């Protein structure tokens, strides 16, 4: 089948799904889109996508269905609604980050309806998704690979086929995400500590510049925090979900993930402070959870009432500002 005629249904048009759908349209594919909140899908009509009211409407006659939703449960729900409209042999490209244990449920649904299932989480956030330079980690049957080439070429700079068994790509994605989330918290905590100790964060960045402790990710997330511009490339709420997937998968494998568990809690605190839909670099603000620190101090019977009040006020101030003092 020629790329011009390939029909692709994109279920989920959030930060990642909308960018992927646009790139599919630019590649000349027949793109249909659906999102639970229709208003988030409608702007894609200007790019040439057909906006559907239901998953089944989007999937009707499609050769490929791409799911990019919040979690495995949402992917399963949307595909259960879509499958009656799909013909046998269609490919389900499952790009949502889910747990390894959910792969079996996905495969069972695909087999029930004669679909070819490909486990295909992606590496990358908003910018590479918009540029079509994601890395796709894929696992699925050999016969599904050729039909997917136009789709993968449109959304990714690289596709890494890790095997044929569903779940293999998801396990690799969780390993990769464990590193990404750890580095994110490392940047956030280092800048929060600098703020607390009265150290100019630029001095920290200059101290590690060009050495083995320096990295592009440090620079990128530091800029987000210092500028106070937390437009999400990967939101706190999604990062918390992924952290908990990592902890659960590790636990099932007999591995203890202390940093990931603490990181999930840090994201939870940031979300409770009102940062759930901001970039995950907003983990920074969890370091200034004044109200929670005051509660802990009271519970410990500490005597420093005035100091608690001062810390609470400082935390409230930091929740509104980045370390540079710019109003958010």
Coordinates of C-alpha atoms in Angstrom, one line a residue:
X1 CA 0.0 0.0 0.0
X2 CA 1.4 3.4 -0.9
X3 CA 2.0 5.9 1.9
X4 CA -0.5 8.4 0.4
X5 CA -3.3 5.9 0.9
X6 CA -2.4 4.6 4.3
X7 CA -5.1 5.4 6.8
X8 CA -4.1 6.1 10.4
X9 CA -6.3 6.7 13.4
X10 CA -4.7 8.5 16.3
X11 CA -6.5 8.0 19.6
X12 CA -5.3 10.6 22.1
X13 CA -4.3 14.1 21.0
X14 CA -2.5 15.5 24.1
X15 CA 1.0 17.0 24.0
X16 CA 2.5 13.9 22.2
X17 CA -0.5 12.6 20.2
X18 CA -1.3 16.0 18.6
X19 CA 2.3 16.5 17.5
X20 CA 2.5 12.9 16.1
X21 CA -0.8 13.4 14.3
X22 CA 0.4 16.6 12.7
X23 CA 3.5 14.9 11.4
X24 CA 1.4 12.1 10.0
X25 CA -0.7 14.7 8.1
X26 CA 2.5 16.3 6.8
X27 CA 3.7 13.0 5.5
X28 CA 0.5 12.8 3.3
X29 CA -1.2 10.0 5.2
X30 CA -5.0 9.8 5.7
X31 CA -5.2 10.8 9.4
X32 CA -8.3 10.6 11.7
X33 CA -8.1 11.8 15.3
X34 CA -10.1 11.3 18.4
X35 CA -9.6 12.7 21.9
X36 CA -11.8 12.3 25.0
X37 CA -12.0 16.1 25.1
X38 CA -12.9 16.9 21.5
X39 CA -11.7 20.5 21.8
X40 CA -8.2 19.3 22.1
X41 CA -8.5 17.4 18.8
X42 CA -10.3 20.0 16.7
X43 CA -7.2 22.2 15.9
X44 CA -5.8 19.2 14.0
X45 CA -8.5 19.8 11.3
X46 CA -6.4 22.7 10.1
X47 CA -3.5 20.2 9.4
X48 CA -5.8 18.0 7.4
X49 CA -6.9 15.5 10.0
X50 CA -10.5 14.3 10.2
X51 CA -11.8 14.8 13.8
X52 CA -13.9 12.0 15.0
X53 CA -16.5 11.9 17.8
X54 CA -15.7 8.4 18.9
X55 CA -12.8 6.0 18.8
X56 CA -14.8 3.7 16.5
X57 CA -15.5 6.6 14.1
X58 CA -11.8 7.4 14.0
X59 CA -10.8 3.8 13.5
X60 CA -13.4 2.9 10.8
X61 CA -11.4 1.3 7.9
X62 CA -8.0 2.4 9.3
X63 CA -5.0 0.3 8.5
X64 CA -3.1 1.5 11.6
X65 CA -4.4 2.7 15.0
X66 CA -2.0 4.6 17.1
X67 CA -2.8 5.0 20.8
X68 CA -1.1 7.8 22.8
X69 CA -3.2 8.4 25.9
X70 CA -2.5 8.9 29.6
X71 CA -2.0 5.3 30.7
X72 CA -2.6 1.6 29.9
X73 CA -6.2 1.7 31.2
X74 CA -7.1 4.6 28.9
X75 CA -5.4 2.8 26.0
X76 CA -7.4 -0.3 26.6
X77 CA -10.7 1.6 27.0
X78 CA -10.2 3.5 23.8
X79 CA -9.3 0.4 21.8
X80 CA -12.2 -1.6 23.1
X81 CA -14.4 1.2 21.7
X82 CA -12.5 1.2 18.4
X83 CA -12.1 -2.5 17.7
X84 CA -15.7 -3.1 16.2
X85 CA -14.8 -0.7 13.4
X86 CA -11.4 -2.2 12.6
X87 CA -10.9 -4.9 9.9
X88 CA -8.8 -8.0 10.7
X89 CA -5.1 -7.4 9.9
X90 CA -5.0 -3.8 11.0
X91 CA -2.0 -2.8 13.1
X92 CA -2.4 -1.5 16.7
X93 CA 0.6 0.7 17.4
X94 CA 0.5 1.1 21.2
X95 CA 2.8 4.1 22.1
X96 CA 1.3 4.9 25.5
X97 CA 3.7 4.2 28.4
X98 CA 2.1 1.4 30.4
X99 CA 3.1 -1.3 32.7
X100 CA 4.7 -4.6 31.4
X101 CA 1.8 -6.6 32.9
X102 CA -0.7 -4.8 30.7
X103 CA 0.9 -6.1 27.5
X104 CA -0.9 -9.4 28.0
X105 CA -4.3 -7.7 28.1
X106 CA -3.5 -5.7 25.0
X107 CA -2.4 -8.8 23.1
X108 CA -5.6 -10.6 24.1
X109 CA -7.8 -7.8 22.8
X110 CA -5.8 -7.6 19.6
X111 CA -6.0 -11.4 19.0
X112 CA -9.7 -11.4 19.8
X113 CA -10.3 -9.0 16.9
X114 CA -7.6 -10.2 14.5
X115 CA -5.3 -7.2 14.9
X116 CA -1.5 -7.2 14.8
X117 CA -0.2 -5.7 18.0
X118 CA 3.0 -3.7 18.3
X119 CA 4.3 -2.5 21.7
X120 CA 5.9 0.9 20.8
X121 CA 6.5 3.4 23.6
X122 CA 8.6 6.4 22.6
X123 CA 11.5 8.3 23.9
X124 CA 11.2 12.1 23.7
X125 CA 8.9 14.9 24.8
X126 CA 7.1 17.8 23.2
X127 CA 9.9 19.2 21.0
X128 CA 11.1 16.0 19.4
X129 CA 7.4 15.0 19.0
X130 CA 6.8 18.2 17.1
X131 CA 9.9 17.8 15.0
X132 CA 9.2 14.2 14.2
X133 CA 12.5 13.1 15.8
X134 CA 11.2 10.7 18.5
X135 CA 12.9 7.4 19.1
X136 CA 10.4 4.5 19.0
X137 CA 11.2 1.4 21.0
X138 CA 9.2 -1.3 19.2
X139 CA 8.4 -5.0 19.8
X140 CA 6.0 -6.9 17.5
X141 CA 5.6 -9.4 14.7
X142 CA 7.9 -9.2 11.7
X143 CA 4.9 -8.9 9.3
X144 CA 3.7 -5.7 11.0
X145 CA 6.9 -3.8 10.4
X146 CA 6.5 -3.0 6.7
X147 CA 3.0 -1.6 7.0
X148 CA 4.2 0.6 9.8
X149 CA 7.2 2.2 8.0
X150 CA 5.4 5.3 6.7
X151 CA 4.0 5.9 10.2
X152 CA 7.3 5.5 12.0
X153 CA 9.2 7.5 9.4
X154 CA 6.7 10.4 10.0
X155 CA 7.0 10.5 13.8
X156 CA 10.5 9.3 14.6
X157 CA 14.1 9.8 13.7
X158 CA 14.9 6.3 14.8
X159 CA 13.0 3.0 15.5
X160 CA 14.7 0.5 17.6
X161 CA 13.2 -3.0 17.2
X162 CA 13.9 -4.8 20.4
X163 CA 12.1 -8.1 19.7
X164 CA 8.8 -9.7 18.7
X165 CA 7.3 -10.3 22.1
X166 CA 5.0 -7.5 23.4
X167 CA 6.2 -6.0 26.6
X168 CA 9.9 -6.1 25.6
X169 CA 9.8 -2.5 24.4
X170 CA 7.8 -1.3 27.4
X171 CA 10.3 -2.8 29.8
X172 CA 13.1 -1.0 28.0
X173 CA 11.1 2.3 28.2
X174 CA 10.7 2.0 31.9
X175 CA 14.5 1.6 32.3
X176 CA 15.0 4.7 30.2
X177 CA 12.4 6.6 32.1
X178 CA 14.0 5.7 35.4
X179 CA 17.1 7.5 34.3
X180 CA 15.2 10.5 32.9
X181 CA 13.2 11.0 36.1
X182 CA 16.2 10.6 38.3
X183 CA 18.1 13.3 36.3
X184 CA 15.1 15.6 36.4
X185 CA 14.9 15.4 40.2
X186 CA 18.7 15.8 40.5
X187 CA 18.5 19.1 38.6
X188 CA 15.5 20.3 40.6
X189 CA 17.0 19.4 43.9
X190 CA 20.4 21.0 43.1
X191 CA 18.7 24.3 42.1
X192 CA 16.4 24.1 45.2
X193 CA 19.5 23.6 47.4
X194 CA 21.3 26.5 45.8
X195 CA 18.2 28.6 46.4
X196 CA 18.0 27.6 50.0
X197 CA 21.7 28.1 50.7
X198 CA 21.9 31.4 48.9
X199 CA 24.1 30.2 46.1
X200 CA 23.7 31.7 42.6
X201 CA 22.6 28.7 40.5
X202 CA 24.8 30.0 37.7
X203 CA 27.9 29.3 39.8
X204 CA 26.8 25.7 40.1
X205 CA 26.3 25.4 36.3
X206 CA 29.7 27.1 35.7
X207 CA 31.4 24.7 38.2
X208 CA 30.3 21.6 36.3
X209 CA 30.5 23.1 32.8
X210 CA 32.3 21.0 30.2
X211 CA 33.1 18.2 32.7
X212 CA 31.7 14.7 33.1
X213 CA 29.0 16.0 35.4
X214 CA 27.6 18.4 32.7
X215 CA 24.9 17.3 30.3
X216 CA 22.4 18.9 27.9
X217 CA 19.5 17.8 30.1
X218 CA 20.9 19.7 33.0
X219 CA 21.1 22.8 30.9
X220 CA 17.6 22.4 29.5
X221 CA 15.8 21.7 32.8
X222 CA 17.8 24.4 34.6
X223 CA 16.6 26.9 32.1
X224 CA 13.0 25.9 32.6
X225 CA 13.4 26.3 36.4
X226 CA 15.4 29.5 36.3
X227 CA 13.1 31.2 33.7
X228 CA 10.0 30.2 35.6
X229 CA 8.4 29.0 32.3
X230 CA 7.0 25.6 33.1
X231 CA 5.0 25.0 29.9
X232 CA 4.9 21.2 29.9
X233 CA 7.0 19.1 27.6
X234 CA 6.3 16.2 30.0
X235 CA 3.9 17.0 32.8
X236 CA 4.3 16.4 36.5
X237 CA 1.1 14.2 36.7
X238 CA 2.4 12.0 33.8
X239 CA 5.8 11.8 35.3
X240 CA 4.4 10.6 38.6
X241 CA 2.4 7.9 36.8
X242 CA 5.5 6.7 35.1
X243 CA 7.5 6.7 38.3
X244 CA 4.9 4.5 39.9
X245 CA 4.9 2.2 36.9
X246 CA 8.7 1.9 37.4
X247 CA 8.4 1.1 41.1
X248 CA 5.7 -1.5 40.5
X249 CA 7.5 -3.2 37.7
X250 CA 10.7 -3.3 39.7
X251 CA 8.9 -4.7 42.8
X252 CA 7.4 -7.5 40.7
X253 CA 11.0 -8.3 39.5
X254 CA 12.4 -8.2 43.1
X255 CA 14.2 -5.0 42.6
X256 CA 14.0 -2.1 45.1
X257 CA 13.9 1.4 43.5
X258 CA 14.4 3.8 46.4
X259 CA 15.1 6.8 44.2
X260 CA 12.1 6.2 41.9
X261 CA 9.8 5.7 44.9
X262 CA 11.0 8.9 46.5
X263 CA 10.7 10.7 43.1
X264 CA 7.1 9.6 42.7
X265 CA 6.3 11.1 46.1
X266 CA 8.2 14.3 45.1
X267 CA 6.0 14.6 42.0
X268 CA 2.9 14.0 44.1
X269 CA 3.9 16.9 46.4
X270 CA 4.5 19.2 43.4
X271 CA 1.1 18.2 42.0
X272 CA -0.6 19.0 45.3
X273 CA 1.0 22.4 45.2
X274 CA -0.8 23.1 41.9
X275 CA 1.9 22.0 39.4
X276 CA 0.3 18.8 38.1
X277 CA 0.0 20.1 34.6
X278 CA 3.3 21.9 34.4
X279 CA 6.6 20.6 33.2
X280 CA 8.1 17.9 35.4
X281 CA 10.9 20.3 36.2
X282 CA 8.4 21.7 38.6
X283 CA 9.6 19.0 40.9
X284 CA 11.7 21.9 42.0
X285 CA 8.8 23.3 44.0
X286 CA 8.4 20.1 46.0
X287 CA 11.6 21.1 47.8
X288 CA 9.7 24.1 49.3
X289 CA 6.6 22.3 50.6
X290 CA 6.4 24.7 53.6
X291 CA 3.0 23.6 54.8
X292 CA 4.0 20.0 54.9
X293 CA 7.4 20.8 56.5
X294 CA 5.5 22.8 59.2
X295 CA 3.2 19.8 59.8
X296 CA 6.2 17.5 60.2
X297 CA 7.9 20.0 62.6
X298 CA 4.7 20.2 64.7
X299 CA 4.4 16.5 64.8
X300 CA 8.0 16.2 66.0
X301 CA 7.2 18.7 68.8
X302 CA 9.7 21.2 67.6
X303 CA 9.8 24.6 69.4
X304 CA 10.7 26.9 66.5
X305 CA 7.2 28.3 65.8
X306 CA 8.5 31.5 64.3
X307 CA 11.0 29.7 62.1
X308 CA 8.2 27.4 60.8
X309 CA 6.2 30.4 59.9
X310 CA 9.1 32.0 58.1
X311 CA 9.8 28.8 56.1
X312 CA 6.1 28.5 55.2
X313 CA 6.1 32.1 53.9
X314 CA 9.4 31.5 52.0
X315 CA 7.9 28.3 50.4
X316 CA 4.8 30.2 49.4
X317 CA 7.0 32.8 47.7
X318 CA 9.0 30.2 45.9
X319 CA 5.9 28.5 44.6
X320 CA 5.3 31.7 42.6
X321 CA 8.8 32.3 41.5
X322 CA 11.8 30.5 40.0
X323 CA 15.2 30.9 41.7
X324 CA 15.9 34.0 39.6
X325 CA 13.0 35.8 41.2
X326 CA 11.0 36.2 38.0
X327 CA 7.2 36.2 38.5
X328 CA 5.6 33.0 37.2

